[in-house]
């Protein structure tokens, strides 16, 4: 039996041309889109009408930020199923059972700053938020008490000017969180796919060279994030920095967004004054600095623009491949101009595009300004930069620092991205006494030139990704070089345990990245990196070298540096005026070099 096509109307049907055309259209529509629904009276109908659902249509797959759920990576599926901010009941359950969390909970707990760091340590680490690195003496004293009661009696200072508490059991996670909140502090969003601790110039407000105090903007942005749930759960982690254009850098060019204060003189296309340039897509672990995107912002626009840019990233970043989920890859895909256009759509005001050539050049950066005694912009007052080698601060020393801040200063502390801290607002006539108290506690205010610039990630003592004992090795290298050689210029030693590059090894004068060499701990060795005015990616000397060979090699090259450098030449300048082959030959010199333990 033949089947007549739905759109077939026989010429002998007796229908008029108009009726035939209608029927052809009707049957064509039916063939293209079958419809079955219910009329207002409850009868089944095949005719679509406004507000009537087609119950014969295939269900559309749900999406999460425009991505089909079936294409999401595991972490995005977990966020889609339940907002990780809403899991207090799971925290209570884990504390009650005193058991390690499964993979999903391990991820979700990071939204609360909690990291289960097994197998390196069968315990938790809590990372806190310290916007702009500003703390009070009462807070650091309180954190010391928490570390003593629940953790390892030590505070770890990080490369994002915040702090970590380590080695506390699952049963104590709720107690630790509640104790932190009583101090007026938070860990919310300090891990996983969120905006990490907001950094700022560490002496902002006290810097005689600064263009503007940026600490209020770090505080304001953190307040906005805290009160805006959609600013959490981004496609990947996100770093933001505010730089005051002063004597100490905030390393803004290593962030996803860096706001850098600049001065515009008379006779330009905008009124004279202080503005901010916007740097985008710093991700130095992938060998990319943030670059100027052409914007010039008024200070009052900073937080709004930051919020708009974060939302554009949240809505359009890749949620299928975590290796391609940072802001860099969205901007690579779109181009800078489209990213700025999408940002502007979210703003109630236009954003100015002004060439950087209209801004005045930045003043000199003091690479050692985060250590020692320095005059503030407030007449008669100074700050003291205190060395905390590789960020390890025992609680006894933390309490002395709190006492010094209260007794000699204003009770305020500033953390830095170099894993040390500053005590501001000390009257000049009391600086010497304050330094004596610190020295009596074993705290240095003018460490050796290498140790003062040394930063290191957690390493394999507390991180499962690290291939080496970064902190232990960094201390040994720095102390060895400082004891063997007289070094007059700052040297930055960055030691990181894996390609995640938490210690930013590519921007160090010396940059080491942990690797395994024949089953032993070793490092990729790089030289000649820098940021800001010294911006450069370090060049690789050796892809893999056993640690037992790294220290003698560095001692050998420093022997050449200290005997052959020109007057006033920094190690960075020395390294960069030599080829990789020349530097390698220095490291493997046959000249006898004493190994310092």
Coordinates of C-alpha atoms in Angstrom, one line a residue:
X1 CA 0.0 0.0 0.0
X2 CA 1.5 3.3 -1.1
X3 CA 1.9 6.2 1.4
X4 CA 1.0 9.7 0.2
X5 CA 3.5 12.4 1.2
X6 CA 2.2 14.8 3.9
X7 CA 2.6 17.8 1.6
X8 CA 0.9 16.1 -1.3
X9 CA -2.4 17.7 -2.6
X10 CA -3.9 16.1 -5.7
X11 CA -4.9 18.3 -8.6
X12 CA -8.2 16.4 -8.7
X13 CA -9.0 17.1 -5.0
X14 CA -11.5 19.8 -5.7
X15 CA -9.7 22.4 -3.5
X16 CA -9.2 25.9 -4.6
X17 CA -5.6 27.1 -5.2
X18 CA -5.7 29.0 -2.0
X19 CA -6.9 26.0 0.0
X20 CA -4.3 23.8 -1.7
X21 CA -1.5 26.2 -0.8
X22 CA -2.7 26.3 2.8
X23 CA -2.8 22.5 3.1
X24 CA 0.6 22.2 1.5
X25 CA 2.0 24.6 4.1
X26 CA 0.1 22.9 6.9
X27 CA 1.4 19.4 6.0
X28 CA 4.9 20.8 5.5
X29 CA 4.8 22.3 9.1
X30 CA 3.5 19.0 10.5
X31 CA 6.3 17.1 8.8
X32 CA 8.9 19.5 10.2
X33 CA 7.7 19.8 13.7
X34 CA 5.2 17.4 15.2
X35 CA 3.3 18.9 18.1
X36 CA 1.3 17.3 20.9
X37 CA 0.0 19.4 23.8
X38 CA -3.0 20.0 26.0
X39 CA -5.6 22.7 25.3
X40 CA -7.1 24.8 28.1
X41 CA -9.9 22.3 28.4
X42 CA -7.5 19.5 28.9
X43 CA -8.0 18.0 25.4
X44 CA -5.0 16.8 23.4
X45 CA -4.2 19.1 20.5
X46 CA -1.8 19.0 17.6
X47 CA -1.9 22.8 17.2
X48 CA 0.8 24.9 18.9
X49 CA -0.5 27.9 20.8
X50 CA 1.1 30.5 23.0
X51 CA 2.3 29.1 26.4
X52 CA 1.6 25.5 25.4
X53 CA 4.5 23.1 25.8
X54 CA 5.2 20.5 23.0
X55 CA 5.2 17.3 24.9
X56 CA 6.4 15.4 21.8
X57 CA 9.6 17.4 21.5
X58 CA 12.9 16.0 22.6
X59 CA 14.1 17.4 25.9
X60 CA 16.9 20.0 25.4
X61 CA 20.1 19.2 27.3
X62 CA 20.7 21.6 30.1
X63 CA 23.7 23.9 30.0
X64 CA 26.0 25.5 32.6
X65 CA 27.3 28.9 31.5
X66 CA 26.3 28.0 27.9
X67 CA 28.2 24.6 27.9
X68 CA 26.1 21.4 27.6
X69 CA 26.3 19.5 30.9
X70 CA 27.6 16.4 29.1
X71 CA 30.7 18.3 28.0
X72 CA 31.6 19.7 31.4
X73 CA 34.8 18.5 33.2
X74 CA 34.3 16.7 36.5
X75 CA 34.9 19.9 38.6
X76 CA 32.3 21.8 36.6
X77 CA 29.8 19.0 37.0
X78 CA 30.2 19.2 40.8
X79 CA 29.6 23.0 40.7
X80 CA 26.6 22.5 38.4
X81 CA 25.1 19.9 40.8
X82 CA 25.5 22.0 43.9
X83 CA 27.2 25.3 44.8
X84 CA 30.3 24.4 46.8
X85 CA 29.7 27.4 49.1
X86 CA 26.6 25.5 50.4
X87 CA 28.1 22.5 52.2
X88 CA 28.3 23.4 55.9
X89 CA 26.5 20.1 56.6
X90 CA 29.3 18.2 54.8
X91 CA 32.0 20.0 56.8
X92 CA 30.2 19.0 60.0
X93 CA 29.9 15.4 58.8
X94 CA 33.6 15.2 58.0
X95 CA 34.6 16.7 61.3
X96 CA 32.3 14.2 63.2
X97 CA 33.7 11.2 61.3
X98 CA 37.3 12.5 61.5
X99 CA 37.9 10.9 58.1
X100 CA 39.6 12.1 55.0
X101 CA 37.1 13.4 52.3
X102 CA 36.6 11.8 48.9
X103 CA 37.7 13.4 45.7
X104 CA 34.5 15.5 45.3
X105 CA 34.5 16.8 48.8
X106 CA 38.2 17.6 48.6
X107 CA 37.4 19.8 45.7
X108 CA 34.4 21.4 47.3
X109 CA 36.2 22.1 50.6
X110 CA 38.7 24.2 48.7
X111 CA 35.9 26.8 48.3
X112 CA 36.2 27.2 52.1
X113 CA 40.0 27.4 52.0
X114 CA 40.4 23.8 53.2
X115 CA 42.9 21.6 51.5
X116 CA 43.4 17.9 52.3
X117 CA 47.0 17.5 51.4
X118 CA 47.4 13.7 51.4
X119 CA 49.6 11.9 50.6
X120 CA 52.2 14.5 51.5
X121 CA 50.5 14.9 54.9
X122 CA 47.4 13.1 56.1
X123 CA 45.9 16.4 57.3
X124 CA 44.3 19.7 56.3
X125 CA 45.7 23.0 55.4
X126 CA 43.7 26.2 55.7
X127 CA 44.5 29.1 53.4
X128 CA 43.1 32.5 54.5
X129 CA 42.2 35.7 52.8
X130 CA 44.2 38.8 53.7
X131 CA 43.2 41.5 51.2
X132 CA 46.2 43.6 50.4
X133 CA 48.2 41.7 53.0
X134 CA 46.9 43.9 55.8
X135 CA 46.6 42.3 59.3
X136 CA 46.3 43.5 62.9
X137 CA 48.5 42.4 65.7
X138 CA 45.4 40.8 67.4
X139 CA 44.8 38.8 64.3
X140 CA 48.3 37.4 63.9
X141 CA 48.3 36.6 67.6
X142 CA 44.9 34.8 67.2
X143 CA 46.2 32.9 64.2
X144 CA 49.2 31.8 66.3
X145 CA 46.8 30.5 69.0
X146 CA 44.8 28.5 66.4
X147 CA 48.1 27.0 65.0
X148 CA 49.2 26.0 68.5
X149 CA 45.9 24.5 69.4
X150 CA 45.0 22.6 66.2
X151 CA 48.0 22.7 63.9
X152 CA 51.8 22.5 63.8
X153 CA 52.6 25.6 65.8
X154 CA 53.7 27.5 62.7
X155 CA 52.2 30.1 60.4
X156 CA 53.1 29.9 56.7
X157 CA 53.3 33.1 54.7
X158 CA 52.6 32.7 51.0
X159 CA 53.5 34.3 47.7
X160 CA 50.1 36.0 47.5
X161 CA 50.6 37.9 50.8
X162 CA 48.3 35.7 52.8
X163 CA 48.7 32.9 55.4
X164 CA 48.2 29.2 55.8
X165 CA 47.7 27.0 58.8
X166 CA 48.9 23.4 58.4
X167 CA 48.6 19.9 59.8
X168 CA 45.3 19.8 61.6
X169 CA 43.0 16.8 61.6
X170 CA 39.6 16.4 59.9
X171 CA 37.9 16.5 63.3
X172 CA 39.1 20.1 63.8
X173 CA 38.1 21.7 60.4
X174 CA 35.0 23.3 61.8
X175 CA 36.7 24.5 64.9
X176 CA 39.4 26.1 62.8
X177 CA 36.9 27.8 60.5
X178 CA 34.9 29.2 63.5
X179 CA 38.1 30.3 65.2
X180 CA 39.2 32.2 62.1
X181 CA 35.9 33.9 61.8
X182 CA 36.0 35.1 65.3
X183 CA 39.2 37.0 64.4
X184 CA 37.3 38.9 61.7
X185 CA 39.1 36.9 59.0
X186 CA 37.9 34.6 56.2
X187 CA 39.0 31.7 54.1
X188 CA 36.0 31.8 51.7
X189 CA 37.0 31.3 48.1
X190 CA 40.7 31.1 48.8
X191 CA 41.1 27.9 46.8
X192 CA 39.8 26.1 43.7
X193 CA 38.2 28.1 40.9
X194 CA 37.9 31.5 42.6
X195 CA 39.5 34.9 42.9
X196 CA 42.6 34.3 45.0
X197 CA 43.9 36.6 47.7
X198 CA 43.8 40.2 46.3
X199 CA 47.3 41.7 46.5
X200 CA 48.4 45.3 46.7
X201 CA 51.6 47.3 47.1
X202 CA 52.7 46.3 50.6
X203 CA 53.5 49.8 51.9
X204 CA 50.6 51.4 50.2
X205 CA 49.6 54.5 52.2
X206 CA 53.1 54.8 53.7
X207 CA 55.2 54.9 50.5
X208 CA 56.8 58.4 49.9
X209 CA 57.1 57.5 46.2
X210 CA 53.5 56.2 45.6
X211 CA 51.0 57.9 43.3
X212 CA 47.9 56.7 45.3
X213 CA 47.0 54.5 48.2
X214 CA 45.6 51.3 46.6
X215 CA 44.7 49.5 49.8
X216 CA 41.1 50.9 49.8
X217 CA 40.5 49.3 46.4
X218 CA 41.8 45.9 47.5
X219 CA 39.4 46.1 50.5
X220 CA 36.5 47.3 48.4
X221 CA 36.9 44.5 45.8
X222 CA 37.1 41.9 48.5
X223 CA 33.9 43.2 50.1
X224 CA 32.2 43.1 46.7
X225 CA 33.3 39.5 46.1
X226 CA 32.1 38.4 49.5
X227 CA 28.7 39.9 48.8
X228 CA 28.4 38.5 45.3
X229 CA 27.9 34.8 45.0
X230 CA 28.3 34.8 41.2
X231 CA 31.9 36.0 41.7
X232 CA 32.7 32.5 43.0
X233 CA 33.0 29.3 40.9
X234 CA 34.9 30.7 37.9
X235 CA 36.2 28.4 35.2
X236 CA 39.6 28.5 36.9
X237 CA 41.6 30.4 39.5
X238 CA 41.9 34.2 39.0
X239 CA 44.5 36.6 40.4
X240 CA 44.1 40.4 40.8
X241 CA 46.6 42.9 42.0
X242 CA 46.7 46.7 42.7
X243 CA 50.0 48.5 42.3
X244 CA 50.5 52.1 43.7
X245 CA 53.2 52.9 41.3
X246 CA 55.6 53.3 44.2
X247 CA 58.9 52.0 45.5
X248 CA 57.8 48.3 46.1
X249 CA 56.1 46.4 43.3
X250 CA 53.0 44.3 43.7
X251 CA 54.1 42.1 40.8
X252 CA 51.0 43.2 38.9
X253 CA 52.3 41.8 35.6
X254 CA 52.1 38.2 37.0
X255 CA 48.3 38.5 37.5
X256 CA 45.2 37.8 35.4
X257 CA 44.3 41.5 36.0
X258 CA 46.8 44.0 37.2
X259 CA 45.8 47.6 38.0
X260 CA 48.9 49.8 38.0
X261 CA 48.8 53.5 39.0
X262 CA 50.2 56.0 36.5
X263 CA 50.5 59.7 36.3
X264 CA 49.3 61.8 33.3
X265 CA 50.7 65.2 32.9
X266 CA 49.3 68.4 31.4
X267 CA 48.5 68.7 27.7
X268 CA 47.4 65.1 27.1
X269 CA 44.1 63.7 25.8
X270 CA 42.7 63.4 29.3
X271 CA 42.9 65.8 32.3
X272 CA 46.1 65.6 34.3
X273 CA 46.1 63.3 37.3
X274 CA 46.5 59.8 38.6
X275 CA 44.9 57.0 36.7
X276 CA 45.3 53.2 36.3
X277 CA 46.6 51.1 33.4
X278 CA 45.1 47.7 33.1
X279 CA 47.3 44.6 32.5
X280 CA 45.7 41.4 31.3
X281 CA 46.5 37.7 31.3
X282 CA 49.6 37.2 33.4
X283 CA 50.3 33.5 33.8
X284 CA 54.0 33.2 34.3
X285 CA 53.9 29.5 34.9
X286 CA 53.0 29.4 31.2
X287 CA 55.7 32.0 30.4
X288 CA 53.4 34.9 29.8
X289 CA 53.4 38.3 31.6
X290 CA 50.2 40.4 31.7
X291 CA 50.2 43.1 29.0
X292 CA 48.7 46.5 28.8
X293 CA 45.3 46.3 27.1
X294 CA 45.0 50.0 26.3
X295 CA 42.6 51.1 29.0
X296 CA 43.1 54.1 31.3
X297 CA 40.8 54.1 34.3
X298 CA 39.9 56.6 36.9
X299 CA 40.4 55.2 40.5
X300 CA 36.7 55.2 41.2
X301 CA 36.1 52.8 38.2
X302 CA 38.5 50.1 39.3
X303 CA 36.3 47.8 41.3
X304 CA 33.4 48.0 38.8
X305 CA 35.7 47.2 35.9
X306 CA 37.3 44.3 37.8
X307 CA 33.8 42.9 38.6
X308 CA 32.7 43.2 34.9
X309 CA 35.9 41.5 33.6
X310 CA 35.5 38.6 36.1
X311 CA 31.9 38.1 35.0
X312 CA 32.8 38.0 31.3
X313 CA 35.4 35.4 32.1
X314 CA 32.9 33.4 34.3
X315 CA 30.3 33.4 31.5
X316 CA 32.6 32.6 28.6
X317 CA 35.7 30.8 29.9
X318 CA 36.3 27.1 29.0
X319 CA 34.5 24.7 31.3
X320 CA 35.4 21.6 29.4
X321 CA 39.2 21.6 29.6
X322 CA 40.9 22.8 32.8
X323 CA 44.2 23.2 30.9
X324 CA 42.6 25.9 28.8
X325 CA 40.4 27.5 31.4
X326 CA 42.5 30.5 32.5
X327 CA 41.7 34.1 31.3
X328 CA 44.6 33.9 28.9
X329 CA 42.9 31.3 26.7
X330 CA 39.6 33.2 26.5
X331 CA 41.5 36.4 25.3
X332 CA 43.6 34.3 22.9
X333 CA 40.4 33.0 21.4
X334 CA 38.5 36.3 21.3
X335 CA 41.2 38.9 21.0
X336 CA 41.6 41.8 23.5
X337 CA 39.2 44.1 21.8
X338 CA 36.3 41.7 21.9
X339 CA 37.0 41.0 25.6
X340 CA 36.9 44.8 26.3
X341 CA 33.7 45.2 24.3
X342 CA 32.0 42.4 26.3
X343 CA 33.3 44.0 29.5
X344 CA 31.9 47.4 28.5
X345 CA 28.5 45.9 27.9
X346 CA 28.3 45.2 31.6
X347 CA 29.2 48.7 32.7
X348 CA 27.0 51.8 33.0
X349 CA 29.9 54.0 31.9
X350 CA 32.3 54.0 29.0
X351 CA 35.9 53.0 29.5
X352 CA 38.7 55.1 28.0
X353 CA 41.2 53.7 25.6
X354 CA 44.4 55.8 25.9
X355 CA 47.8 54.9 24.6
X356 CA 50.4 54.2 27.3
X357 CA 52.7 56.7 25.8
X358 CA 50.6 59.5 27.3
X359 CA 51.5 58.3 30.8
X360 CA 54.6 59.2 32.6
X361 CA 57.3 56.5 33.2
X362 CA 57.3 54.7 36.5
X363 CA 59.9 55.7 39.1
X364 CA 62.6 53.3 40.3
X365 CA 61.6 50.1 42.1
X366 CA 63.5 49.2 45.3
X367 CA 64.0 45.4 45.0
X368 CA 65.1 45.3 48.7
X369 CA 62.5 47.7 50.0
X370 CA 60.5 44.9 51.7
X371 CA 63.3 44.4 54.2
X372 CA 65.1 46.6 56.7
X373 CA 64.2 50.1 58.0
X374 CA 62.7 52.7 55.6
X375 CA 61.2 56.1 56.1
X376 CA 57.5 56.5 55.5
X377 CA 55.6 59.3 53.9
X378 CA 54.5 60.3 57.3
X379 CA 57.2 62.5 58.8
X380 CA 59.1 61.0 61.8
X381 CA 57.8 57.4 61.1
X382 CA 59.4 54.3 59.6
X383 CA 58.5 50.8 58.7
X384 CA 60.6 47.7 59.4
X385 CA 60.7 44.8 56.9
X386 CA 61.2 41.5 58.7
X387 CA 62.8 38.5 57.0
X388 CA 60.8 35.3 57.4
X389 CA 62.9 32.7 55.6
X390 CA 60.7 30.8 53.0
X391 CA 57.6 32.1 54.9
X392 CA 58.0 29.8 57.9
X393 CA 56.9 31.8 61.0
X394 CA 57.0 29.9 64.3
X395 CA 54.2 31.0 66.7
X396 CA 56.6 32.3 69.3
X397 CA 58.1 34.7 66.7
X398 CA 54.6 35.6 65.5
X399 CA 53.7 36.7 69.0
X400 CA 56.8 38.8 69.3
X401 CA 55.9 40.5 66.0
X402 CA 52.5 41.2 67.3
X403 CA 54.0 42.6 70.5
X404 CA 56.4 44.9 68.5
X405 CA 53.6 46.1 66.3
X406 CA 51.5 47.1 69.4
X407 CA 54.3 48.4 71.5
X408 CA 56.2 50.4 68.9
X409 CA 53.8 50.8 66.0
X410 CA 50.1 51.1 65.4
X411 CA 49.2 47.4 65.7
X412 CA 49.2 46.9 62.0
X413 CA 51.2 44.4 59.9
X414 CA 51.6 44.1 56.1
X415 CA 52.4 40.8 54.4
X416 CA 54.2 40.7 51.1
X417 CA 54.4 38.4 48.0
X418 CA 58.0 37.7 49.1
X419 CA 56.8 35.7 52.1
X420 CA 57.9 38.2 54.7
X421 CA 56.2 41.0 56.5
X422 CA 56.4 44.7 57.5
X423 CA 55.7 46.6 60.7
X424 CA 54.7 50.2 59.9
X425 CA 54.2 53.4 61.9
X426 CA 57.2 53.1 64.2
X427 CA 58.6 56.5 65.5
X428 CA 62.1 57.0 64.2
X429 CA 63.5 57.3 67.8
X430 CA 62.1 53.8 68.6
X431 CA 63.2 51.9 65.5
X432 CA 66.5 50.7 67.0
X433 CA 64.8 49.4 70.1
X434 CA 62.1 47.6 68.0
X435 CA 64.8 46.0 65.9
X436 CA 66.6 44.8 69.1
X437 CA 63.5 43.1 70.3
X438 CA 63.0 41.4 66.9
X439 CA 66.7 40.3 66.8
X440 CA 66.4 38.8 70.3
X441 CA 63.6 36.6 69.0
X442 CA 65.8 35.3 66.1
X443 CA 64.1 37.6 63.5
X444 CA 66.4 39.3 61.0
X445 CA 65.6 42.7 59.5
X446 CA 68.5 42.7 57.0
X447 CA 69.0 39.2 55.9
X448 CA 71.7 38.2 53.4
X449 CA 71.2 39.4 49.9
X450 CA 70.0 36.0 48.6
X451 CA 68.0 34.9 51.6
X452 CA 66.2 38.2 51.6
X453 CA 64.9 37.6 48.0
X454 CA 64.2 33.9 48.4
X455 CA 60.7 32.5 48.0
X456 CA 59.6 28.8 47.9
X457 CA 56.4 26.9 47.5
X458 CA 55.3 24.3 50.0
X459 CA 57.3 21.5 48.4
X460 CA 56.9 17.8 48.9
X461 CA 56.7 18.2 52.7
X462 CA 53.2 19.4 52.3
X463 CA 52.1 19.1 48.6
X464 CA 51.5 16.0 46.6
X465 CA 52.5 17.7 43.3
X466 CA 56.0 18.8 44.4
X467 CA 58.9 16.8 43.2
X468 CA 61.4 18.2 45.8
X469 CA 61.8 19.7 49.2
X470 CA 61.7 23.2 47.9
X471 CA 61.8 25.1 51.2
X472 CA 64.6 23.0 52.7
X473 CA 66.7 23.3 49.6
X474 CA 65.9 27.0 49.1
X475 CA 67.1 27.8 52.7
X476 CA 70.3 25.7 52.1
X477 CA 71.1 27.5 48.8
X478 CA 70.4 31.0 50.1
X479 CA 72.4 30.6 53.4
X480 CA 75.3 28.9 51.5
X481 CA 75.6 31.7 48.9
X482 CA 75.2 34.5 51.5
X483 CA 77.9 32.9 53.7
X484 CA 80.4 32.3 50.9
X485 CA 80.1 35.5 48.9
X486 CA 79.8 39.2 49.5
X487 CA 76.8 40.2 47.4
X488 CA 76.0 43.9 47.2
X489 CA 72.9 43.7 45.0
X490 CA 69.6 41.9 45.6
X491 CA 69.2 38.4 44.2
X492 CA 65.8 36.7 43.9
X493 CA 65.8 32.9 44.3
X494 CA 62.5 31.3 43.4
X495 CA 62.1 27.6 44.1
X496 CA 59.0 25.8 43.0
X497 CA 58.1 22.2 43.2
X498 CA 56.2 21.5 40.0
X499 CA 55.0 23.1 36.8
X500 CA 52.1 24.8 38.6
X501 CA 54.9 27.3 39.6
X502 CA 53.4 28.6 42.8
X503 CA 56.7 30.3 43.5
X504 CA 56.9 31.7 40.0
X505 CA 60.3 30.3 39.1
X506 CA 60.4 31.9 35.7
X507 CA 60.7 35.4 37.2
X508 CA 63.5 34.7 39.5
X509 CA 67.1 35.8 39.0
X510 CA 67.5 32.1 39.8
X511 CA 64.5 29.9 39.1
X512 CA 64.4 26.3 40.1
X513 CA 61.5 23.9 39.3
X514 CA 61.4 20.5 41.0
X515 CA 61.8 17.4 38.9
X516 CA 62.8 13.8 39.5
X517 CA 66.2 12.8 38.2
X518 CA 66.9 9.0 38.3
X519 CA 64.5 8.7 41.2
X520 CA 66.3 11.5 43.1
X521 CA 65.1 15.0 43.9
X522 CA 66.3 17.5 41.4
X523 CA 65.5 20.7 39.6
X524 CA 65.2 22.4 36.2
X525 CA 67.6 25.3 36.5
X526 CA 66.8 28.7 35.0
X527 CA 68.6 32.1 35.2
X528 CA 67.8 35.7 34.4
X529 CA 64.1 36.2 35.1
X530 CA 62.5 39.4 36.4
X531 CA 59.3 41.4 36.6
X532 CA 58.2 45.1 36.3
X533 CA 61.1 47.2 35.1
X534 CA 63.3 44.0 34.8
X535 CA 60.6 42.0 33.1
X536 CA 62.0 38.8 31.5
X537 CA 61.4 35.1 31.5
X538 CA 64.3 33.2 32.9
X539 CA 66.4 31.1 30.4
X540 CA 66.7 27.4 31.0
X541 CA 70.3 26.3 31.7
X542 CA 69.6 22.7 32.6
X543 CA 66.3 20.8 32.1
X544 CA 67.1 18.4 34.9
X545 CA 69.9 18.3 37.5
X546 CA 70.1 16.4 40.7
X547 CA 69.9 18.6 43.8
X548 CA 73.3 17.3 44.9
X549 CA 74.7 18.9 41.8
X550 CA 72.5 22.1 41.9
X551 CA 74.1 23.7 44.9
X552 CA 77.8 23.3 43.7
X553 CA 76.8 24.6 40.3
X554 CA 75.2 27.7 41.8
X555 CA 78.2 28.2 44.1
X556 CA 80.5 28.0 41.0
X557 CA 78.6 30.6 39.0
X558 CA 78.5 33.0 42.0
X559 CA 82.2 32.6 42.3
X560 CA 82.5 33.8 38.7
X561 CA 79.9 36.6 39.3
X562 CA 81.6 38.0 42.4
X563 CA 85.0 38.0 40.8
X564 CA 84.2 39.2 37.2
X565 CA 81.1 41.4 37.5
X566 CA 81.5 45.1 36.7
X567 CA 81.1 47.6 39.6
X568 CA 77.5 47.8 40.8
X569 CA 76.3 45.0 38.4
X570 CA 73.5 42.9 39.7
X571 CA 73.4 39.2 39.3
X572 CA 70.4 39.6 37.0
X573 CA 72.4 42.0 34.7
X574 CA 75.4 39.7 34.9
X575 CA 73.4 36.7 33.9
X576 CA 71.6 38.5 31.0
X577 CA 74.8 39.7 29.4
X578 CA 76.1 36.1 29.1
X579 CA 74.9 33.4 26.7
X580 CA 73.3 30.2 28.0
X581 CA 76.4 28.3 26.9
X582 CA 78.7 30.7 28.9
X583 CA 76.6 30.4 32.0
X584 CA 76.5 26.6 31.7
X585 CA 80.3 26.6 31.5
X586 CA 80.5 28.6 34.7
X587 CA 78.2 26.2 36.5
X588 CA 80.3 23.2 35.5
X589 CA 83.7 24.8 36.1
X590 CA 86.5 22.5 37.2
X591 CA 87.6 25.1 39.8
X592 CA 87.2 23.6 43.3
X593 CA 84.2 25.1 45.2
X594 CA 83.5 24.4 48.8
X595 CA 80.0 23.0 49.5
X596 CA 78.4 24.8 52.4
X597 CA 75.9 22.7 54.4

